[in-house]
CSV table of C-alpha atoms in Angstrom, one decimal:
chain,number,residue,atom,x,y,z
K,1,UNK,CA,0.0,0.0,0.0
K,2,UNK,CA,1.5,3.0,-1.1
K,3,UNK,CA,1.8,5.7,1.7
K,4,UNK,CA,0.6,9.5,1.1
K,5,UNK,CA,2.1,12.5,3.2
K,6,UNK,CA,-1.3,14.5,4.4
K,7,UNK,CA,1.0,17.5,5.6
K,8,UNK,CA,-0.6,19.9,7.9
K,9,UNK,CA,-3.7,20.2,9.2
K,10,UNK,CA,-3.8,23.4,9.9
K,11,UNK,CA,-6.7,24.4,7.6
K,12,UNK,CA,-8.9,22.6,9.9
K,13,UNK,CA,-12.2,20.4,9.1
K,14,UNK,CA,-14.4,20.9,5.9
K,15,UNK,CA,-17.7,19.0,5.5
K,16,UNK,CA,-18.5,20.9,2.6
K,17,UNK,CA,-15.6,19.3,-0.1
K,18,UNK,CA,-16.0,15.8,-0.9
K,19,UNK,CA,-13.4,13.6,0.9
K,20,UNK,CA,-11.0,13.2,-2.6
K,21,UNK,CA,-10.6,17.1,-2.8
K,22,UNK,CA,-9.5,17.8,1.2
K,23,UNK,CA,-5.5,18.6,0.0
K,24,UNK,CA,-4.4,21.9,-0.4
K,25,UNK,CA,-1.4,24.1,-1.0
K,26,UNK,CA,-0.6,26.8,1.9
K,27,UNK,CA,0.3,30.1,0.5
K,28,UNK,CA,3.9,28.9,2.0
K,29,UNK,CA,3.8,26.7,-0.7
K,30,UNK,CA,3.5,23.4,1.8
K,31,UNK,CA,1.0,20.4,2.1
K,32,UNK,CA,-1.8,20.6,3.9
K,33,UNK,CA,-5.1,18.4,4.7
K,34,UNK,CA,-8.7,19.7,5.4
K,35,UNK,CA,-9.9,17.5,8.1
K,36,UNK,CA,-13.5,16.0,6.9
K,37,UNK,CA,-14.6,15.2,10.8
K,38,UNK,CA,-12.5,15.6,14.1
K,39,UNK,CA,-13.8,13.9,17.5
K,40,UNK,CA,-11.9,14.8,20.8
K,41,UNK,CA,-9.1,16.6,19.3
K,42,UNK,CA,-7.3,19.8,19.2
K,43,UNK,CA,-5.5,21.7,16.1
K,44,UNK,CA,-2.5,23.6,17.3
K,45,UNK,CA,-1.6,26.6,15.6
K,46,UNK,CA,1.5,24.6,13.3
K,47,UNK,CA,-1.4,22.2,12.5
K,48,UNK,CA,-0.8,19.3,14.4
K,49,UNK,CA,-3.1,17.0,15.8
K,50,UNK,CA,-3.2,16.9,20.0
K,51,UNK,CA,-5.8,14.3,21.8
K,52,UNK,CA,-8.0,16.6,23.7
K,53,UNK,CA,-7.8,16.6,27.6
K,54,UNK,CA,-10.1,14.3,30.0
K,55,UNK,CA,-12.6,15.8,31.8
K,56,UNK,CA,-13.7,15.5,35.6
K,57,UNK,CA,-17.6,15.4,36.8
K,58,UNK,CA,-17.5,18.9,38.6
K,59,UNK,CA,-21.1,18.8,39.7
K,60,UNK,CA,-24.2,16.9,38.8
K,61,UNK,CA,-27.7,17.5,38.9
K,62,UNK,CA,-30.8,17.4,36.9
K,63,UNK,CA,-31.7,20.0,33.8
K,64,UNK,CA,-28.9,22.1,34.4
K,65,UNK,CA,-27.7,24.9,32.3
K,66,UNK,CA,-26.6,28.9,32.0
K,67,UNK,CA,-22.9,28.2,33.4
K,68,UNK,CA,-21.1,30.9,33.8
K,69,UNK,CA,-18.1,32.1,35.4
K,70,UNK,CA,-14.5,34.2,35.6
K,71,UNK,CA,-11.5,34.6,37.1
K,72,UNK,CA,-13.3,34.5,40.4
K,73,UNK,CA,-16.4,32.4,40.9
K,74,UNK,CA,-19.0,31.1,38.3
K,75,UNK,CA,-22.8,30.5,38.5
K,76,UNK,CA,-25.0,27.6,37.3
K,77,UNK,CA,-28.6,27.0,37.5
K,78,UNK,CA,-29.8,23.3,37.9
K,79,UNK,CA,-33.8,23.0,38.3
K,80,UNK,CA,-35.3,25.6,39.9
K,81,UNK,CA,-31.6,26.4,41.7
K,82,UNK,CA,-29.1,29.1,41.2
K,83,UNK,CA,-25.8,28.2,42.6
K,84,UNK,CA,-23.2,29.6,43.0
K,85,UNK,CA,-19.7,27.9,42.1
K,86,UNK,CA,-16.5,29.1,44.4
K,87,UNK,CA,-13.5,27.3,42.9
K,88,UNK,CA,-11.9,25.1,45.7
K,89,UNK,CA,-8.7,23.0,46.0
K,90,UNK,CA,-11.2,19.7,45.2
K,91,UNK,CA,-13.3,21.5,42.7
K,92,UNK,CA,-16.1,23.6,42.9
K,93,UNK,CA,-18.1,24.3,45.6
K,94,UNK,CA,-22.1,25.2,45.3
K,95,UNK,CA,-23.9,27.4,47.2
K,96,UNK,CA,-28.1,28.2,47.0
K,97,UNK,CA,-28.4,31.5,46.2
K,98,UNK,CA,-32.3,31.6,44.6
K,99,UNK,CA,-34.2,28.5,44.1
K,100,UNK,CA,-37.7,29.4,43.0
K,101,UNK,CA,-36.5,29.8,39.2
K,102,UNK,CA,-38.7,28.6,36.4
K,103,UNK,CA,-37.0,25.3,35.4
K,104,UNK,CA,-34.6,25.9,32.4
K,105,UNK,CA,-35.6,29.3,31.5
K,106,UNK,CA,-32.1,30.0,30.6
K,107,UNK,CA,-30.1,32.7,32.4
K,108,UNK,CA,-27.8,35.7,31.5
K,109,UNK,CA,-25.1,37.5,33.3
K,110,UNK,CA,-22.7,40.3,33.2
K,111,UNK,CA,-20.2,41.2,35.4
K,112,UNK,CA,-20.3,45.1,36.3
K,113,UNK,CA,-17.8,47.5,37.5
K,114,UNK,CA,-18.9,47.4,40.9
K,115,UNK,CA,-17.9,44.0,41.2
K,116,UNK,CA,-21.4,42.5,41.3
K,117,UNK,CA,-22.6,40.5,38.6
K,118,UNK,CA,-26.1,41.1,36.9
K,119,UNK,CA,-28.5,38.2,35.9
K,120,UNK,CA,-31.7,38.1,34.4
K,121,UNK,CA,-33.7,35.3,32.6
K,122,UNK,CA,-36.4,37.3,30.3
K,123,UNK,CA,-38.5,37.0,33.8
K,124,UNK,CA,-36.5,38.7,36.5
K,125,UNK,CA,-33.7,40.4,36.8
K,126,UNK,CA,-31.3,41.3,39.7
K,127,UNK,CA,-27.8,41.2,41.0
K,128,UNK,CA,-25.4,38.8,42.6
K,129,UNK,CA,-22.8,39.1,45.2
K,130,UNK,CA,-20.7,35.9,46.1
K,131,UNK,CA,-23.9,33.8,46.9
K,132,UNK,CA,-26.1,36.5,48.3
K,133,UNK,CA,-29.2,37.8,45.6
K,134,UNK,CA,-29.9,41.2,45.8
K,135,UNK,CA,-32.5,43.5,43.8
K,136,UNK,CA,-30.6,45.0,41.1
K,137,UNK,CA,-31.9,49.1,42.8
K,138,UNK,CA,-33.2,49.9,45.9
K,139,UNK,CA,-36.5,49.2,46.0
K,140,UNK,CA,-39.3,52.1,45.6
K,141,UNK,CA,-40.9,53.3,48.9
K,142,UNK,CA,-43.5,50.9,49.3
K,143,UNK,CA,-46.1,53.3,50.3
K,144,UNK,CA,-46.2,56.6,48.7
K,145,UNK,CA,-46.7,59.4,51.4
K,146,UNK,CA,-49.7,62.0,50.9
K,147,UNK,CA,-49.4,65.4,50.8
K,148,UNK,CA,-51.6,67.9,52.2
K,149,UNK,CA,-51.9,72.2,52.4
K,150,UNK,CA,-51.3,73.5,56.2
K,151,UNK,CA,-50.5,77.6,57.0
K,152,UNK,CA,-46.8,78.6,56.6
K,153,UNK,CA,-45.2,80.6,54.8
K,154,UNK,CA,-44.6,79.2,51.3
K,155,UNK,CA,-45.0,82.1,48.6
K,156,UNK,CA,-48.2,81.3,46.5
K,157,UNK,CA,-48.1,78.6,43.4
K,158,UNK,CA,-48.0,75.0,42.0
K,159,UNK,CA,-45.4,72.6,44.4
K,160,UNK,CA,-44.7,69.4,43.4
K,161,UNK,CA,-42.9,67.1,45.2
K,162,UNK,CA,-41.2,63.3,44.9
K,163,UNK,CA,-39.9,61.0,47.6
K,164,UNK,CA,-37.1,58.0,46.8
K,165,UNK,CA,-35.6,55.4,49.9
K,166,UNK,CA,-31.9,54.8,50.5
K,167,UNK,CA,-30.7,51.8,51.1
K,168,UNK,CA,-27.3,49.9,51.0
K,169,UNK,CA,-27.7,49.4,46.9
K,170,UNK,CA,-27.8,53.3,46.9
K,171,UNK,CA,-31.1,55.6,46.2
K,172,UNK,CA,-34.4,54.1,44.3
K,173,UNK,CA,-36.3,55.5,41.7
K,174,UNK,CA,-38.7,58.0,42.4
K,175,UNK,CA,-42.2,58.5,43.2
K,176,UNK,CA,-44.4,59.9,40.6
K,177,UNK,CA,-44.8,63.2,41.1
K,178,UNK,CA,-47.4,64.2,43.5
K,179,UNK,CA,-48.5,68.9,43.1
K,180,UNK,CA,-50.3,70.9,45.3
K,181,UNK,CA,-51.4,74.4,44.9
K,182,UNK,CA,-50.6,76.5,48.2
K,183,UNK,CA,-52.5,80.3,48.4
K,184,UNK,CA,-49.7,82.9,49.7
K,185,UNK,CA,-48.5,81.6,53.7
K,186,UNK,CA,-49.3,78.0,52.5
K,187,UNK,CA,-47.1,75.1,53.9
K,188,UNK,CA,-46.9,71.3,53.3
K,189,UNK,CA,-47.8,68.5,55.5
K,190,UNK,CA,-46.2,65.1,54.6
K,191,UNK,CA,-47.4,62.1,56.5
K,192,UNK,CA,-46.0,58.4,56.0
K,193,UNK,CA,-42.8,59.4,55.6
K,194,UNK,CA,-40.4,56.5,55.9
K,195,UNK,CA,-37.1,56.5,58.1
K,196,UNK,CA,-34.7,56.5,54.7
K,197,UNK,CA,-37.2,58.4,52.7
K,198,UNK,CA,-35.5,61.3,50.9
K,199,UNK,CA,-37.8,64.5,49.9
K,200,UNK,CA,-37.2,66.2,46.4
K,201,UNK,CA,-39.4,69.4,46.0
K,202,UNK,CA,-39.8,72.3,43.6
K,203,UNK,CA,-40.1,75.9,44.4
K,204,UNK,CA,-43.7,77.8,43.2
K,205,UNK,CA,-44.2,77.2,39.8
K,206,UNK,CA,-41.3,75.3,39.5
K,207,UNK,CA,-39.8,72.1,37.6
K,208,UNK,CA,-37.0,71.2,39.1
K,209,UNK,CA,-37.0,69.0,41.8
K,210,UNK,CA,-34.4,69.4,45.0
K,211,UNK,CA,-33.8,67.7,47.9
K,212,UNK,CA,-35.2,69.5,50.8
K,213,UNK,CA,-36.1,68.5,54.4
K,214,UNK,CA,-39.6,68.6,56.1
K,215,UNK,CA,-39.2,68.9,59.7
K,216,UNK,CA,-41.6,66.5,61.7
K,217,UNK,CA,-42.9,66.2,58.1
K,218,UNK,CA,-44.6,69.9,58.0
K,219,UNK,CA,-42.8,72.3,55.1
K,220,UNK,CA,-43.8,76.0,56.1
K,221,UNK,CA,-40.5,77.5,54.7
K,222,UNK,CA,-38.3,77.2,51.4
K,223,UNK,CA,-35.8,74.6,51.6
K,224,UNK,CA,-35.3,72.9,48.4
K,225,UNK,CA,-31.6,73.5,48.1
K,226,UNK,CA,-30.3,70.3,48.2
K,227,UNK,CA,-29.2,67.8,45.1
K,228,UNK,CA,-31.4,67.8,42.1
K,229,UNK,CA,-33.4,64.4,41.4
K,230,UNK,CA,-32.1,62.3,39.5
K,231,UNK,CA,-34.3,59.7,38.8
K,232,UNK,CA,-37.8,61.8,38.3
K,233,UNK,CA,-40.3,59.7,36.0
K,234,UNK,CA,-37.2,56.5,35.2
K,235,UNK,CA,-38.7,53.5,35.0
K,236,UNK,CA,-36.9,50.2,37.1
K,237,UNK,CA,-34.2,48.3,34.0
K,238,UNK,CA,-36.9,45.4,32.2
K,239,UNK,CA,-35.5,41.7,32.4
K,240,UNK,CA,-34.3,40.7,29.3
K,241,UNK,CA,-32.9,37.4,27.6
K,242,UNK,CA,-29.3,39.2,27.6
K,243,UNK,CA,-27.7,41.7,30.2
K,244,UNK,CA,-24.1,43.0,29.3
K,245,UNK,CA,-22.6,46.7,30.6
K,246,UNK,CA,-21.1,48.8,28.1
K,247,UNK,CA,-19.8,52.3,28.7
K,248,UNK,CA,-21.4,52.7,32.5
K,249,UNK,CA,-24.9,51.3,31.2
K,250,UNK,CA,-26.3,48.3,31.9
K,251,UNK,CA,-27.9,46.6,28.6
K,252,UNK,CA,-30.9,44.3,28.3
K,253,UNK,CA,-32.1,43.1,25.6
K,254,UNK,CA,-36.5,42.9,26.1
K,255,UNK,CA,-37.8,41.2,22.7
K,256,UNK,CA,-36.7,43.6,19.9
K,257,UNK,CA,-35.7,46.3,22.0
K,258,UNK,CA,-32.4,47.4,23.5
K,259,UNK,CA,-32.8,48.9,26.8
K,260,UNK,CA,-29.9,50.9,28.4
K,261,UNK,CA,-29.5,52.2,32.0
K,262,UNK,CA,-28.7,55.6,32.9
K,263,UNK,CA,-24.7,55.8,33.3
K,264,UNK,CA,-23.9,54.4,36.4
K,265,UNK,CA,-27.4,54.0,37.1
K,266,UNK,CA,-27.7,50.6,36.1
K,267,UNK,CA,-31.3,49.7,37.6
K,268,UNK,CA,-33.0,52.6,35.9
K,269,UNK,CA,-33.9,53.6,32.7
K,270,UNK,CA,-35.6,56.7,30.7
K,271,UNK,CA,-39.0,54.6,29.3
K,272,UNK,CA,-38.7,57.8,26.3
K,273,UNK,CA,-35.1,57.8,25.0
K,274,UNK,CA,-33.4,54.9,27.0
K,275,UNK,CA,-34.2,52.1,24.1
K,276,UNK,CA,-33.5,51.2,20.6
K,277,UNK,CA,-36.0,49.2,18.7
K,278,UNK,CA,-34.7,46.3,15.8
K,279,UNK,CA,-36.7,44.7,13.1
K,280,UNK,CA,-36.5,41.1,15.0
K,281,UNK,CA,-35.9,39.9,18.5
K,282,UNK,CA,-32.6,40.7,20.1
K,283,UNK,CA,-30.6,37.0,20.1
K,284,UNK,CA,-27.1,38.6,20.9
K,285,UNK,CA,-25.4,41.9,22.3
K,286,UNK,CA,-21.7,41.9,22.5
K,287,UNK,CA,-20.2,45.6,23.8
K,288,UNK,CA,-16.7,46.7,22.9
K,289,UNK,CA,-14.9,49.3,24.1
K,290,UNK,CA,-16.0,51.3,20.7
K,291,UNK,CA,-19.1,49.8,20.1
K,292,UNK,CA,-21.8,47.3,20.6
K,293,UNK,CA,-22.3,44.4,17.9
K,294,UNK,CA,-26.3,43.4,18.3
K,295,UNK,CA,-27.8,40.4,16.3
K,296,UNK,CA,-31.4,40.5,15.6
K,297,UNK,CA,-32.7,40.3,11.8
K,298,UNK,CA,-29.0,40.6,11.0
K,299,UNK,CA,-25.7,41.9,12.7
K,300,UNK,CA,-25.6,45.2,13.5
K,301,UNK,CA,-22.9,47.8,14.8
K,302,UNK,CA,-23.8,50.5,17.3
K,303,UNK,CA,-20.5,53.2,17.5
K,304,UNK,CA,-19.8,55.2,20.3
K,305,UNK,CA,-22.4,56.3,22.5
K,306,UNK,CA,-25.9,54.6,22.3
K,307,UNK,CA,-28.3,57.8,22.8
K,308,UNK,CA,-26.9,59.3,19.7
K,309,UNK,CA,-25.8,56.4,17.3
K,310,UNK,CA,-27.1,54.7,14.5
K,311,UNK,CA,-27.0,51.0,13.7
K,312,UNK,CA,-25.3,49.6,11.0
K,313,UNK,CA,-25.9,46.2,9.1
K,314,UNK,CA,-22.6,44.5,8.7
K,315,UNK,CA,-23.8,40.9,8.4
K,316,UNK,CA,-27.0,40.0,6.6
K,317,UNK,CA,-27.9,37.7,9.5
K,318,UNK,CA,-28.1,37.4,13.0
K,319,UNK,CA,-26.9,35.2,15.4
K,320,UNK,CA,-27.8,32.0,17.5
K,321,UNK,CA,-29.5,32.5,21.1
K,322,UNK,CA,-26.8,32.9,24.0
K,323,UNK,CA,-23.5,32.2,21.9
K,324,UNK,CA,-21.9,35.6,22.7
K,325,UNK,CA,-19.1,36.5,24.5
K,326,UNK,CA,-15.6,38.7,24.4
K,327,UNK,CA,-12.0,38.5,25.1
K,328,UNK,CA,-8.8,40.5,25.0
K,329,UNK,CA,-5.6,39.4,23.5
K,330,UNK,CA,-2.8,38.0,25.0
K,331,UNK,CA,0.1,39.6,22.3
K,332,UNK,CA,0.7,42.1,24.6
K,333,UNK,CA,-1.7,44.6,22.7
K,334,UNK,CA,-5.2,43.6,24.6
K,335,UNK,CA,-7.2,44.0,21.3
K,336,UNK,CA,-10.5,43.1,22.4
K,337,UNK,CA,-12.4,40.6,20.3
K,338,UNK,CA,-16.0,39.5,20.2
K,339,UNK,CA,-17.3,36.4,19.4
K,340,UNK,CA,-20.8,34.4,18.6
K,341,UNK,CA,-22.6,31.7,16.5
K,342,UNK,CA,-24.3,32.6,13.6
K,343,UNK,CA,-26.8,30.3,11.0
K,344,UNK,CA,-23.6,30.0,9.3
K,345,UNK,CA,-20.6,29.5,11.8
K,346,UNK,CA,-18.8,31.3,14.2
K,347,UNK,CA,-18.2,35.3,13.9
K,348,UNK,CA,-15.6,37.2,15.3
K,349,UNK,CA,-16.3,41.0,15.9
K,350,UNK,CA,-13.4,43.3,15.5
K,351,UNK,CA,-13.2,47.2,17.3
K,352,UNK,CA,-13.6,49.4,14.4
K,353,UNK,CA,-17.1,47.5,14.1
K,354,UNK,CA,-15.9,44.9,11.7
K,355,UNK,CA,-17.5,41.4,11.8
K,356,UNK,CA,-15.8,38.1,9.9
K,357,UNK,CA,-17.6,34.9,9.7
K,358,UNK,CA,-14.9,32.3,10.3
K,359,UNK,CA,-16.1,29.0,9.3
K,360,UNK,CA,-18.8,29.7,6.6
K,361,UNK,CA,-16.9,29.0,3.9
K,362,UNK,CA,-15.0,25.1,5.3
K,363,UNK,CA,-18.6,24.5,7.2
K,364,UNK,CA,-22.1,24.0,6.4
K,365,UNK,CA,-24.4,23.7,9.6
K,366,UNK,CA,-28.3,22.7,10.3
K,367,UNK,CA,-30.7,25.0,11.6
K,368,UNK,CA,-30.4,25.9,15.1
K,369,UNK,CA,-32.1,27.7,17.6
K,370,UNK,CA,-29.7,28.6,20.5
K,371,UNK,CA,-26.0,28.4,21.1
K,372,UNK,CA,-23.1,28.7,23.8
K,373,UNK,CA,-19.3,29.9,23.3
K,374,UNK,CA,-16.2,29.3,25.7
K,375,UNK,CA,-13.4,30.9,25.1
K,376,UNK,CA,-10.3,28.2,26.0
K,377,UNK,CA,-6.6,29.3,26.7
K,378,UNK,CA,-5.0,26.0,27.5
K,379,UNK,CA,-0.9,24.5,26.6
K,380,UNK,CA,-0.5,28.1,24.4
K,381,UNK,CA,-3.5,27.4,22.1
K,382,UNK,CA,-6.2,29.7,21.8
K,383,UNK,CA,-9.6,28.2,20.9
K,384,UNK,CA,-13.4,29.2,21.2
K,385,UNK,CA,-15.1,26.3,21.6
K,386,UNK,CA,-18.6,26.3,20.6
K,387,UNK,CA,-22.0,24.3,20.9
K,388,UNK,CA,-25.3,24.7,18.9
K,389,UNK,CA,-28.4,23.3,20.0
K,390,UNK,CA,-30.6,21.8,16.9
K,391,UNK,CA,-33.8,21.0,16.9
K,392,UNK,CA,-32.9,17.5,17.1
K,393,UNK,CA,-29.1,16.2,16.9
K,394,UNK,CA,-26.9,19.4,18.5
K,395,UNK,CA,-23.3,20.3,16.7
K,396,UNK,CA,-20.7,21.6,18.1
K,397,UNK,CA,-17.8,23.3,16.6
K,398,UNK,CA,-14.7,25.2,17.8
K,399,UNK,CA,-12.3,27.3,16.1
K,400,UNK,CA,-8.4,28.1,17.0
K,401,UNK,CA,-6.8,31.4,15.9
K,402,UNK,CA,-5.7,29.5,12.7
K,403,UNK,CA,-7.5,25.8,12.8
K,404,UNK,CA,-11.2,24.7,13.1
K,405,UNK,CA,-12.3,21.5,14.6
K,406,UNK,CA,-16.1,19.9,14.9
K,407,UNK,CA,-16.9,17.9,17.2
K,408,UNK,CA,-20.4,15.8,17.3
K,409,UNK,CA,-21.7,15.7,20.7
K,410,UNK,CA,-25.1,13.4,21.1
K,411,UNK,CA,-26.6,15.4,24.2
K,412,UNK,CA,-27.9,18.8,24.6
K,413,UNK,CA,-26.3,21.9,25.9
């Protein structure tokens, strides 16, 4: 039997060339192989083949699903559970942290700059912190208080006042606004007033609302000097299928809307101007420090700041439920990347708003309603590693920074 040198492998697999034409010439001018399937393997970046690595049963339980985690603690749900994981010398711990969720109503999260990590699940939304669940704001006063006229010595006109609650997560929303018109030597009475309830008035005729005091909850004297209101008629952040935080906002994506925070105000938003509606359901958002790639009828780039941008198409189709995520380079540089499943393969997403589907033109996939992405640094190999969940038989397929690899896995995500 006559022997045949394959060469490299570095182009990766191919299941769209018959198995006769998988040889090719490298621009190098050197041999190379398509590979037409690859089961537990990985493609180095000189195109060699390595036997991927064993794995080790970390945690078990029924219906799981959303894993997530970092450099310093992960999250899983499994049933109606969210646990969370805290990395241990003998694996991973789990701890309870909610455990009335809908069963595998699948879960998003974003780590913000407070430390905290954001999840929500299309349902509810809220924040984590280590394995205590907190409400992403502080929570509006739960009984408004009522306003009523009383002598004083308020000048004559229209008052209109607001009340928020402080708590450890900061100050809430605010109370719709509640007016009263005082005759000349008016004053305000305010009962139900709350220990942390904070008081935001305007003067006579006015529209700007500042904190003031009331003392024993009577107003008979202008005192509205204090901070301005900030959050007057902002609506509490709506749960979405994705949350990610991009340029001090918090982003959730609510059907085929994307709804953004105020900055640094990341459990409220403006129910005017704090949203921008797409032709289809959101599926992905992916922010960059430039930008924010969003897939929903196709892929679209948002530059610079979101109040004031314009989308642009720069893929004629979206992306798969789920599959997104980012990472930085490690050449020294940093250069951010973004990366998702599409209909047709994985797409990387570049600063400057570029977006390059890597395996659509070696790889042909089925339809597919939702994906996942990890992004694997292992031996000085680079690889995203990819799943896609089918309506019947799930793919998977993962891509090197020069070699793809499929690998056929016969149970779901």
């Amino acid at each position: 039997m006559r022997s045949v040198n394959l060469g490299s492998f570095a182009p990766g697999v191919n299941n769209r060339l018959p198995p006769t034409q998988l040889a090719r010439t490298l621009p190098d001018r050197s041999k190379a192989t398509f590979l037409s399937a690859g089961e537990n393997i990985d493609i180095t970046g000189r195109g060699y083949l390595k036997r991927r690595r064993g794995i080790t049963l970390a945690l078990s339980g029924a219906a799981a699903h959303s894993v997530w985690g970092d450099e310093t603690e992960g999250y899983c749900a499994i049933g109606n559970d969210l646990l969370h994981l805290e990395p241990s010398d003998v694996g991973l711990t789990p701890t309870s942290v909610l455990s009335d969720l809908p069963e595998m109503a699948a879960i998003s999260y974003a780590r913000m700059p407070d430390g905290d990590v954001v999840w929500s699940n299309g349902q509810r939304i809220g924040r984590l912190r280590g394995a205590s669940a907190l409400p992403l704001v502080t929570p509006r006063t739960a009984v408004v208080p009522t306003v009523s006229a009383i002598a004083g010595a308020l000048p004559a006109g229209r008052y209109q006042l607001a009340f928020t609650e402080l708590g450890p997560l900061g100050e809430s929303g605010s109370t719709p606004p509640v007016a009263l018109t005082l005759p000349e030597n008016g004053g305000l009475r305010i009962a139900g007033l709350g220990a942390n309830t904070m008081i935001y008035m305007t003067g006579p005729n006015g529209s700007v609302f500042n904190g003031t005091f009331a003392d024993g909850g009577d107003i008979v004297a202008l005192a509205n000097n204090g901070p301005v209101l900030r959050s007057l008629l902002l609506a509490d952040m709506p749960a979405g299928s994705t949350v990610r935080h991009y340029n001090g906002s918090l982003l959730s994506a609510v059907g085929n809307l994307l709804c953004f925070s105020e900055p640094y105000y990341y459990g409220l938003f403006s129910p005017s101007k704090g949203y921008i509606p797409f032709p289809a359901p959101i599926t992905v958002i992916e922010p960059m420090d430039t930008g924010v790639f969003v897939c929903a009828d196709c892929t679209y780039w948002l530059a610079g700041g979101l109040l004031d941008t314009t989308p642009v198409s720069v893929l004629p189709y979206g992306g798969l439920q789920g599959s997104g995520g980012t990472v930085r380079t490690s050449d020294g540089q940093g250069t951010q990347q973004a990366f998702w499943l599409s209909p047709r393969g994985l797409v990387i997403g570049a600063p400057d708003g570029s977006a390059t589907n890597v395996q659509e033109g070696a790889l042909k996939f089925g339809k597919a309603r939702a994906g996942a992405t990890l992004f694997r640094e292992q031996d000085g190999a680079h690889h995203i590693l990819c799943a896609r969940q089918e309506p019947a038989r799930p793919i998977g397929a993962a891509r090197g920074s020069f070699a793809v690899e499929t690998i056929v896995k016969e149970t779901d995500l």
